[in-house]
């Protein structure tokens, strides 16, 4: 019975856990090892040059001037022929672009996780929600990974831009209409898809997120030290400003970083899709850390009620993800406009087909049916496993968004991919737990702590 | 919970405790429930946080009904679309196969929701006996819809003495206590105790 009796609001400290630190370090070392082995054993010659059989699939000729398969229907008659969309993005890419694409996948995934944790945090302020207060530090600790993930993302995009994006090559050609190789679509997008906009965007957007996140956490530190309502009220204002900026900027970031991978293609719902992917992943990360801290005897104020509501959030946003997924897929599949349907055509063929189906099954079907009952959401073990599976599923989602367009046939799911994922996960766990040790676990001066401790979802 | 407990009619002797605020009503409910008194219902103008637990209400089985309704809607949508688009009159739309499953999803989704919404609304009203035209005899105090909370307890199998129960309720802040005796000819007698 939560209501009606007094709950003692005791301060707690997390001084690190040897087992968890060991686990994360093992992940890092193992990840590093696998990455190095993966890089060393990666085929250095291009797969399409090895056997003649795979050539038949690829309509891309080395020469830009030869007429090729026309994807644009009767555009050919009225307009200068645009170059075909390369079916294999990796046809002429060096072998190390696979490494770049992997770093891009992982860093973007963890940027999504941490920036959407920041969004979740800001959401609590602007919605005047109290129930998350007892595990507020966990949200803050996930946000603490944002600068590291962003720096890796920015570096890999600057270094690997020309190896990852085909618009980056086109940019330098400065072709006029009528010239061979002129691309109407890329020319039209060039005001947006150009190096200065790209580099500017990927630096400024995470920087602003980081600065607002820093402001929010300094207000949180002030609240711990001084108490009173001033930091809380200021946090509400900063959160409101952040949310407005965030929803625009995450769209721009997802267009710049991920949608421009398939530069001829666009989808208006793409940024919402990325938001959904990131939000579920962020909620899963938060839930896992809460469950972990609870299992080693911390966060005593967190009860089944909080776990239940986190489960509801994961359940609801998995459905939201599925809804957005089908919204994007259905329209493109039904309309069957060549330059749109290309995106799914590639992903429904050859090596990408299994990922395509794994993506839907893991991210929608499993959470929908498993987390449907109340008992499942209140079962820490089950919820924890679902969170792990979902984190992997949304990583696969990002992997599927990045790989076919960047490196195409060069991509393999081998030691490099597993190693890189383990490396990033290990670093994430290590740094998140480290940031949890730096401050007290209970935000003792937060005005909604009492309310949060008494949180009750009813029968 | 069984029907006997749900209805005021089916209990011979009923005791009402009328309260002015939710907190004292909740506290009284908890105490009375812990003493083993059968609580028939609690009539309140607004939801009282934690009251379900205090009254010892079991979880509603409505979600199971909702799931069954949703699956019914889903199957209906599949049968409907497969019947029309695949078996009865195969049509090619937009060059898609006859069984273009992705294009069926919106209808599957909508029919599931429609059946669930109507289904659980009907189930809810049927299960709680709220049938249109039925005269409610649950108005104990006219103010129970504005600012009073009425707690109804059965005295038939109460493991507690009535006097003791009355004292307990007034200790917990009941402003009025009434006893009702249900007579055979569908009528009743109310006696104000306090």
Coordinates of N, CA, C and O in Angstrom, one line a residue, chain A residues 49-123:
Chain A
X49 N 34.9 -8.0 -57.5 CA 36.0 -8.2 -58.5 C 36.4 -9.7 -58.5 O 37.2 -10.1 -59.4
X50 N 36.0 -10.4 -57.5 CA 36.5 -11.8 -57.3 C 35.8 -12.8 -58.3 O 36.4 -13.5 -59.0
X51 N 34.5 -12.8 -58.2 CA 33.8 -13.8 -59.0 C 33.0 -13.0 -60.1 O 32.5 -11.9 -59.9
X52 N 32.8 -13.7 -61.2 CA 32.1 -13.1 -62.3 C 30.6 -13.1 -62.0 O 29.8 -12.3 -62.6
X53 N 30.2 -14.1 -61.2 CA 28.7 -14.3 -61.0 C 28.0 -13.1 -60.4 O 26.9 -12.8 -60.8
X54 N 28.7 -12.5 -59.5 CA 28.0 -11.3 -58.8 C 27.9 -10.1 -59.7 O 27.2 -9.2 -59.4
X55 N 28.7 -10.1 -60.8 CA 28.7 -9.0 -61.7 C 27.3 -8.7 -62.3 O 26.9 -7.6 -62.5
X56 N 26.6 -9.8 -62.5 CA 25.4 -9.7 -63.3 C 24.4 -8.9 -62.5 O 23.5 -8.2 -63.2
X57 N 24.5 -8.8 -61.2 CA 23.5 -8.0 -60.5 C 23.7 -6.5 -60.6 O 22.8 -5.8 -60.5
X58 N 24.9 -6.2 -60.9 CA 25.2 -4.8 -60.8 C 25.2 -4.1 -62.1 O 25.8 -4.5 -63.1
X59 N 24.3 -3.1 -62.2 CA 24.1 -2.4 -63.4 C 25.0 -1.2 -63.5 O 25.0 -0.5 -64.5
X60 N 25.8 -1.0 -62.5 CA 26.7 0.2 -62.5 C 27.9 -0.1 -63.3 O 28.6 -1.1 -63.1
X61 N 28.1 0.7 -64.3 CA 29.3 0.5 -65.1 C 30.3 1.5 -64.6 O 30.0 2.5 -64.0
X62 N 31.5 1.2 -64.8 CA 32.6 2.1 -64.3 C 32.5 3.4 -65.1 O 32.9 4.4 -64.5
X63 N 32.1 3.3 -66.3 CA 32.1 4.5 -67.1 C 30.8 5.3 -67.0 O 29.7 4.7 -67.1
X64 N 30.9 6.6 -66.7 CA 29.7 7.3 -66.5 C 28.9 7.6 -67.7 O 27.7 8.0 -67.7
X65 N 29.5 7.4 -68.9 CA 28.9 7.9 -70.1 C 28.0 6.8 -70.8 O 27.2 7.1 -71.6
X66 N 28.3 5.6 -70.4 CA 27.5 4.5 -71.1 C 26.1 4.5 -70.6 O 25.8 4.7 -69.4
X67 N 25.1 4.3 -71.5 CA 23.7 4.3 -71.1 C 23.5 3.1 -70.2 O 24.0 2.0 -70.4
X68 N 22.7 3.3 -69.1 CA 22.5 2.2 -68.2 C 21.0 2.1 -67.9 O 20.2 2.9 -68.4
X69 N 20.7 1.2 -67.0 CA 19.3 1.0 -66.7 C 18.7 2.2 -66.2 O 19.2 2.9 -65.4
X70 N 17.5 2.6 -66.7 CA 16.9 3.8 -66.4 C 15.9 3.6 -65.3 O 14.9 2.9 -65.5
X71 N 16.1 4.2 -64.2 CA 15.2 4.1 -63.0 C 14.1 5.1 -63.0 O 13.2 5.2 -62.2
X72 N 14.1 6.1 -64.0 CA 13.3 7.2 -63.9 C 12.1 7.2 -64.8 O 11.5 8.2 -65.0
X73 N 11.8 6.1 -65.4 CA 10.7 6.0 -66.3 C 10.8 7.0 -67.5 O 11.9 7.1 -68.1
X74 N 9.8 7.7 -67.8 CA 9.8 8.5 -69.0 C 10.5 9.9 -68.8 O 10.5 10.7 -69.7
X75 N 11.1 10.1 -67.6 CA 12.0 11.3 -67.5 C 13.0 11.3 -68.6 O 13.4 12.4 -69.0
X76 N 13.4 10.1 -69.0 CA 14.4 10.0 -70.0 C 14.1 10.8 -71.2 O 15.0 11.4 -71.9
X77 N 12.8 10.9 -71.5 CA 12.4 11.5 -72.8 C 12.6 13.0 -72.7 O 13.1 13.7 -73.6
X78 N 12.1 13.6 -71.6 CA 12.1 15.1 -71.5 C 13.3 15.7 -70.9 O 13.6 16.9 -71.1
X79 N 14.0 14.9 -70.1 CA 15.1 15.5 -69.3 C 16.4 14.8 -69.7 O 16.4 13.7 -70.2
X80 N 17.5 15.5 -69.4 CA 18.8 14.8 -69.5 C 18.8 13.6 -68.6 O 18.3 13.7 -67.5
X81 N 19.3 12.5 -69.1 CA 19.3 11.3 -68.3 C 20.0 11.4 -67.0 O 21.2 11.7 -67.0
X82 N 19.4 11.3 -65.9 CA 20.1 11.3 -64.6 C 20.9 10.0 -64.5 O 20.5 9.0 -65.0
X83 N 22.0 10.0 -63.8 CA 22.7 8.8 -63.6 C 21.8 7.8 -62.8 O 21.0 8.2 -62.0
X84 N 21.9 6.5 -63.0 CA 21.1 5.6 -62.3 C 21.6 5.6 -60.8 O 22.7 5.9 -60.5
X85 N 20.6 5.1 -60.0 CA 21.0 5.0 -58.6 C 21.9 3.8 -58.6 O 21.5 2.7 -59.1
X86 N 23.1 3.9 -58.0 CA 23.9 2.7 -58.0 C 23.3 1.6 -57.1 O 22.9 1.8 -56.0
X87 N 23.2 0.4 -57.7 CA 22.6 -0.6 -56.9 C 23.5 -1.1 -55.8 O 23.1 -1.5 -54.8
X88 N 24.8 -1.1 -56.1 CA 25.7 -1.5 -55.1 C 26.6 -0.3 -54.8 O 27.4 0.2 -55.5
X89 N 26.3 0.3 -53.6 CA 27.0 1.5 -53.2 C 28.4 1.2 -52.9 O 29.3 2.1 -52.9
X90 N 28.8 -0.1 -52.6 CA 30.1 -0.4 -52.3 C 31.0 -0.8 -53.4 O 32.1 -1.2 -53.2
X91 N 30.5 -0.6 -54.7 CA 31.2 -1.2 -55.8 C 32.6 -0.6 -55.9 O 33.6 -1.3 -56.3
X92 N 32.8 0.7 -55.7 CA 34.1 1.2 -55.9 C 34.7 1.8 -54.6 O 35.4 2.8 -54.6
X93 N 34.3 1.3 -53.5 CA 34.8 1.8 -52.2 C 36.0 1.0 -51.7 O 36.0 -0.2 -51.9
X94 N 36.9 1.7 -51.0 CA 38.0 1.0 -50.5 C 37.6 0.1 -49.3 O 36.5 0.4 -48.7
X95 N 38.3 -0.9 -49.0 CA 37.9 -1.9 -47.9 C 37.7 -1.2 -46.6 O 36.8 -1.6 -45.8
X96 N 38.5 -0.2 -46.3 CA 38.3 0.4 -44.9 C 37.1 1.3 -44.7 O 36.7 1.7 -43.6
X97 N 36.3 1.5 -45.8 CA 35.1 2.2 -45.6 C 34.1 1.3 -44.8 O 33.2 1.9 -44.2
X98 N 34.3 0.0 -44.8 CA 33.5 -0.8 -43.9 C 33.8 -0.5 -42.4 O 32.8 -0.4 -41.6
X99 N 35.0 -0.2 -42.1 CA 35.3 0.2 -40.7 C 34.6 1.6 -40.4 O 34.0 1.7 -39.3
X100 N 34.7 2.5 -41.3 CA 34.1 3.8 -41.2 C 32.6 3.6 -40.9 O 32.0 4.2 -40.0
X101 N 32.0 2.8 -41.8 CA 30.5 2.6 -41.7 C 30.1 2.0 -40.4 O 29.1 2.4 -39.8
X102 N 31.0 1.1 -39.9 CA 30.7 0.6 -38.6 C 30.8 1.6 -37.4 O 29.9 1.6 -36.5
X103 N 31.8 2.4 -37.5 CA 31.9 3.4 -36.5 C 30.7 4.4 -36.6 O 30.2 4.8 -35.6
X104 N 30.3 4.7 -37.8 CA 29.2 5.6 -38.0 C 27.9 5.0 -37.4 O 27.2 5.6 -36.6
X105 N 27.7 3.7 -37.7 CA 26.5 3.0 -37.1 C 26.5 3.1 -35.6 O 25.5 3.5 -35.0
X106 N 27.6 2.7 -35.0 CA 27.6 2.7 -33.5 C 27.6 4.0 -32.9 O 26.9 4.3 -31.9
X107 N 28.4 5.0 -33.4 CA 28.4 6.3 -32.8 C 27.0 7.0 -32.9 O 26.5 7.6 -32.0
X108 N 26.4 6.8 -34.1 CA 25.1 7.4 -34.3 C 24.1 6.8 -33.4 O 23.2 7.5 -32.8
X109 N 24.1 5.5 -33.2 CA 23.2 4.8 -32.3 C 23.4 5.3 -30.9 O 22.4 5.6 -30.2
X110 N 24.6 5.5 -30.4 CA 24.8 5.9 -29.1 C 24.5 7.4 -28.9 O 24.1 7.9 -27.8
X111 N 24.7 8.2 -30.0 CA 24.2 9.6 -29.9 C 22.7 9.6 -29.7 O 22.2 10.4 -28.9
X112 N 22.0 8.8 -30.5 CA 20.6 8.7 -30.4 C 20.2 8.3 -29.0 O 19.3 9.0 -28.4
X113 N 20.8 7.3 -28.4 CA 20.4 6.8 -27.1 C 20.6 8.0 -26.1 O 19.7 8.3 -25.3
X114 N 21.8 8.6 -26.1 CA 22.0 9.6 -25.1 C 21.3 10.9 -25.3 O 20.8 11.5 -24.4
X115 N 21.1 11.3 -26.6 CA 20.3 12.6 -26.8 C 18.8 12.4 -26.5 O 18.2 13.3 -26.0
X116 N 18.3 11.2 -26.7 CA 16.9 10.9 -26.4 C 16.7 10.7 -24.9 O 15.6 11.0 -24.4
X117 N 17.8 10.3 -24.2 CA 17.7 10.3 -22.8 C 17.6 11.7 -22.3 O 16.8 12.0 -21.3
X118 N 18.3 12.6 -22.9 CA 18.3 14.0 -22.5 C 16.9 14.6 -22.8 O 16.3 15.3 -22.0
X119 N 16.3 14.1 -23.9 CA 14.9 14.5 -24.3 C 14.0 14.0 -23.2 O 13.1 14.8 -22.8
X120 N 14.1 12.8 -22.8 CA 13.3 12.2 -21.8 C 13.3 13.0 -20.5 O 12.3 13.2 -19.9
X121 N 14.6 13.4 -20.2 CA 14.8 14.1 -19.0 C 14.1 15.5 -19.1 O 13.4 15.9 -18.1
X122 N 14.3 16.2 -20.2 CA 13.6 17.5 -20.4 C 12.1 17.3 -20.4 O 11.4 18.2 -19.9
X123 N 11.7 16.2 -20.9 CA 10.2 16.0 -21.0 C 9.6 15.9 -19.6 O 8.5 16.4 -19.4

